[in-house]
Short mmCIF file of C-alpha atoms in Angstrom, two decimals:
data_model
loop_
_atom_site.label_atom_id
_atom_site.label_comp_id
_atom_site.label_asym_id
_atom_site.label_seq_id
_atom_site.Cartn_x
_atom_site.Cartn_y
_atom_site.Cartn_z
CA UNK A 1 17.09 -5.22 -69.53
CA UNK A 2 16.31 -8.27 -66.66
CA UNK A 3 17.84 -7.79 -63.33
CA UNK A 4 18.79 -4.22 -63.83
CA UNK A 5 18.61 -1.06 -61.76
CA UNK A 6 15.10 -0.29 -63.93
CA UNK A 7 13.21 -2.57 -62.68
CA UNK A 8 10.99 -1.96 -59.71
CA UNK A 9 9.81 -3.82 -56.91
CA UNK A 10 6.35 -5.37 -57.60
CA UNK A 11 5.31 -4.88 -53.76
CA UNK A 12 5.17 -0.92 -53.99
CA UNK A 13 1.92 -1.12 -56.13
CA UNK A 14 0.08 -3.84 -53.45
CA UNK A 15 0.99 -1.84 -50.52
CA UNK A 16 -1.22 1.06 -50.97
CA UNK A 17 -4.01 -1.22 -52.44
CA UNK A 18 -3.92 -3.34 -49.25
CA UNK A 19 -4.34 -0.38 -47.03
CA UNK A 20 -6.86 0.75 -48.93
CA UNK A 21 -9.28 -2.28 -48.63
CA UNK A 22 -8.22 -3.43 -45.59
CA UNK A 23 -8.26 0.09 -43.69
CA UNK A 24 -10.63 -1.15 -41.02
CA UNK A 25 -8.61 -3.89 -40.07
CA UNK A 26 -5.29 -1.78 -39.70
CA UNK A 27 -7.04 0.98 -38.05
CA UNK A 28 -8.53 -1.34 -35.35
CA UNK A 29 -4.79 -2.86 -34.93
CA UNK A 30 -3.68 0.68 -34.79
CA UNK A 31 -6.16 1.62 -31.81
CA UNK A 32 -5.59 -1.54 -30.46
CA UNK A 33 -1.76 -0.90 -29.89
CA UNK A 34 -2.04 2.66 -29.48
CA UNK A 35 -4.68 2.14 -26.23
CA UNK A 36 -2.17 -0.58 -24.57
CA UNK A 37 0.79 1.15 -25.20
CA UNK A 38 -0.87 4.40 -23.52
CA UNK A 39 -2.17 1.90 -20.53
CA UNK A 40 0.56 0.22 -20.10
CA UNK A 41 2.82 3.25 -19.95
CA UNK A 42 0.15 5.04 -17.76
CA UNK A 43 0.03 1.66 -15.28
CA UNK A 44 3.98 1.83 -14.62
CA UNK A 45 4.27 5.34 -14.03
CA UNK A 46 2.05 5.38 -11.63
CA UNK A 47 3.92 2.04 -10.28
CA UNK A 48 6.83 4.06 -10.01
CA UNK A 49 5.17 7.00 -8.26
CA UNK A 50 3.37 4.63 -5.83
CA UNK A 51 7.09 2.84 -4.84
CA UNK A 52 8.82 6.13 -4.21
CA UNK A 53 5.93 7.43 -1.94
CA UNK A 54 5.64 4.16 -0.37
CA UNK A 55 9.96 4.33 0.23
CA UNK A 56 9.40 7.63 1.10
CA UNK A 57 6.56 7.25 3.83
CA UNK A 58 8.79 4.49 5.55
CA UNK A 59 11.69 6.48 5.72
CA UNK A 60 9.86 9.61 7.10
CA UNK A 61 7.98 7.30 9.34
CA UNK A 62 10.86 5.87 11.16
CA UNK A 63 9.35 2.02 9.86
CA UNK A 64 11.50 -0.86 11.75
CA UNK A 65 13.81 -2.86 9.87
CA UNK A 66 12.54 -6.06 11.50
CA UNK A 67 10.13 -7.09 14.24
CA UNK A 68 9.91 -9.97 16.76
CA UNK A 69 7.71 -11.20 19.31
CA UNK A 70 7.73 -13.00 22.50
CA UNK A 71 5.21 -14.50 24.40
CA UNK A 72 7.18 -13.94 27.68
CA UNK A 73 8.05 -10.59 28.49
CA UNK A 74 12.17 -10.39 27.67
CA UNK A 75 14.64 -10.13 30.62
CA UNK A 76 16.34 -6.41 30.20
CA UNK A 77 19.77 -7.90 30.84
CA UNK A 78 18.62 -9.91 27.22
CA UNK A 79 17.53 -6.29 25.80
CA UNK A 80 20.91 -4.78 26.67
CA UNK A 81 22.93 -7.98 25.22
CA UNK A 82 20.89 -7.34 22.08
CA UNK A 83 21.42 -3.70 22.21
CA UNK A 84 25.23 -4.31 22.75
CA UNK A 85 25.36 -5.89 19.07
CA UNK A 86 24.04 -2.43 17.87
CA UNK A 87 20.32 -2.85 17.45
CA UNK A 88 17.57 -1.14 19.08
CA UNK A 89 15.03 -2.65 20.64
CA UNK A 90 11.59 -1.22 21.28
CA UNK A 91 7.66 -2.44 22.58
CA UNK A 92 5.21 -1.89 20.46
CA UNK A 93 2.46 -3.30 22.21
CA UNK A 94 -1.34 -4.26 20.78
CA UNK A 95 -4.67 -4.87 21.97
CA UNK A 96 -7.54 -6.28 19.54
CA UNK A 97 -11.16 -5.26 20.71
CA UNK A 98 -13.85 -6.57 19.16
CA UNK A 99 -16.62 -4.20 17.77
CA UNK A 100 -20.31 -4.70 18.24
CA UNK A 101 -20.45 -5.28 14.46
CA UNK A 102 -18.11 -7.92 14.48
CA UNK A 103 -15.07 -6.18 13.23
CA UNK A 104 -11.69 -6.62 15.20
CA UNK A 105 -10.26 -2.77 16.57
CA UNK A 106 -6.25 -3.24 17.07
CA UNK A 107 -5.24 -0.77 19.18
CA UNK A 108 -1.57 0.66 19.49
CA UNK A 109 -0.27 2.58 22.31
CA UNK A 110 1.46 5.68 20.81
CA UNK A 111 5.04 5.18 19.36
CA UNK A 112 7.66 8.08 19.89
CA UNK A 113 10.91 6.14 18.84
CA UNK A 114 9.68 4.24 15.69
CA UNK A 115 7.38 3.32 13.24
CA UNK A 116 5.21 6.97 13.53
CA UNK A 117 2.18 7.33 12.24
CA UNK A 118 0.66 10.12 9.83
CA UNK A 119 -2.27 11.88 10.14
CA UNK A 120 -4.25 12.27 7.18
CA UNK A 121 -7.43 14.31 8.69
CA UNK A 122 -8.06 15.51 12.16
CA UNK A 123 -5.27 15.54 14.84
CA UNK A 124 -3.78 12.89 17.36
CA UNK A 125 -5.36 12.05 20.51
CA UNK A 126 -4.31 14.11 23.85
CA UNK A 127 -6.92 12.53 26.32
CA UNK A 128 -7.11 9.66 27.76
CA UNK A 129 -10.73 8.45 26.25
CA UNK A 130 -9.50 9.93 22.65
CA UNK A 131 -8.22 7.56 19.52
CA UNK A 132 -7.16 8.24 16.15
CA UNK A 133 -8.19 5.32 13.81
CA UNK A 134 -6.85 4.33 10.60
CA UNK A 135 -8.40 5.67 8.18
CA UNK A 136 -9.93 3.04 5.50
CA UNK A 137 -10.98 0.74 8.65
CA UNK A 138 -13.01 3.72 9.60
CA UNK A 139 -14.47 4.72 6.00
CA UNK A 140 -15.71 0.67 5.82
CA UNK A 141 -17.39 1.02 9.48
CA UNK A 142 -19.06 4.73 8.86
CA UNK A 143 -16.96 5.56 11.58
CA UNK A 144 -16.20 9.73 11.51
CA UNK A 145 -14.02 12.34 13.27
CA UNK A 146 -15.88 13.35 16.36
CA UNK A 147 -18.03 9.68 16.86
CA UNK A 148 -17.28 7.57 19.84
CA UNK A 149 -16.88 4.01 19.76
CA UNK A 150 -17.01 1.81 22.67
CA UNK A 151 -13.95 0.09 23.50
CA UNK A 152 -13.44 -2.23 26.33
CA UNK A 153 -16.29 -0.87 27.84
CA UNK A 154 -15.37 2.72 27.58
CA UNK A 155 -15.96 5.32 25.37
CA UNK A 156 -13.64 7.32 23.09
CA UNK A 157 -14.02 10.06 21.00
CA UNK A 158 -12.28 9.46 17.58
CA UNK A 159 -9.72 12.57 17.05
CA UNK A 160 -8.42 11.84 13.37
CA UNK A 161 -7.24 9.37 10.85
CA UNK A 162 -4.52 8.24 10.72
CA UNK A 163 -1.79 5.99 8.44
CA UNK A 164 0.81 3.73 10.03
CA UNK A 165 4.00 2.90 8.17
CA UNK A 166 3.92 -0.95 9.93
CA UNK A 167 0.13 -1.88 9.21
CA UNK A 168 -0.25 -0.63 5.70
CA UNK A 169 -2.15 -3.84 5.05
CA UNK A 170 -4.75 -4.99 7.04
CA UNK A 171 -3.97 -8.35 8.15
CA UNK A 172 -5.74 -9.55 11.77
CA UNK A 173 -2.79 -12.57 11.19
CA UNK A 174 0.58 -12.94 9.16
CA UNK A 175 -0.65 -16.15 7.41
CA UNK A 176 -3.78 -14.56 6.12
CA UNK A 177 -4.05 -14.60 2.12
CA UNK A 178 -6.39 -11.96 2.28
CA UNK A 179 -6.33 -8.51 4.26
CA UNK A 180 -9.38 -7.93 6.26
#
């Protein structure tokens, strides 16, 4: 009988035969898939994590919503205009100092309103010749809690690490490509 509900697909015989001699092939396909897939998924978990505790750390941290600078000092009856159009306006001040080894130190005078910083080891500065540093800049310069650095010819005792919610990159300059 041609064409009837006897006859069988010719395919289910190769199948198993091309497994068979081929099994290299398909395994190495298999583990092939099987590794990016588990990458992959690994890489945008993580991605996730990273943006929540990133959101997270700004939130806690007070971070501005925008920033502006001046190279006058602003007239307060200015501030209170802009404050009358329901924004807050705060100084956040910087120094940079250059290091002995050639390294730029920006220096922040500490921030009660907005953007506050986290300390990751140690404890914030109380004197007046104490600073906490951030704390990769201070892992690349060997710099630890307890050392004193000279800066503008005085010198302070570094108190702790620290994060900032503002300077999570290290740019010296907004138009940088690359953070220093």
């Amino acid at each position: 009988m041609v064409g009837g509900d006897n006859m069988r697909n010719p395919l289910r015989k190769r199948y198993p035969r091309e497994l068979k001699k081929n099994m290299g092939r398909y395994s190495a396909i298999f583990l092939m898939l099987m590794v990016t897939i588990a990458l992959m998924s690994g890489f945008l978990s993580v991605s996730d994590g990273v943006q929540v505790a990133f959101r997270d750390n700004r939130i806690e941290c007070k971070m501005e919503d925008g920033l502006f600078s001046s190279y006058d000092q602003i007239s307060t009856d200015t501030i209170k205009k802009v404050e009358e159009l329901g924004v807050s306006v705060y100084k956040n001040f910087y120094v940079n100092e250059n290091m002995k080894n050639g390294n730029v130190l920006r220096i922040y005078q500490n921030r009660e309103n907005t953007n506050l910083v986290t300390v990751m080891e140690g404890t914030l500065p109380t004197g007046k010749n104490e600073m906490a540093i951030e704390r990769l800049f201070a892992e690349s310069n060997d710099i630890s809690i307890g050392d004193t650095i000279a800066v503008d010819g005085t010198s302070r005792k570094v108190t702790g690490y620290v994060s900032m919610p503002d300077y999570s990159s290290l740019f010296e300059e907004n138009s940088n490509l690359m953070m220093d």
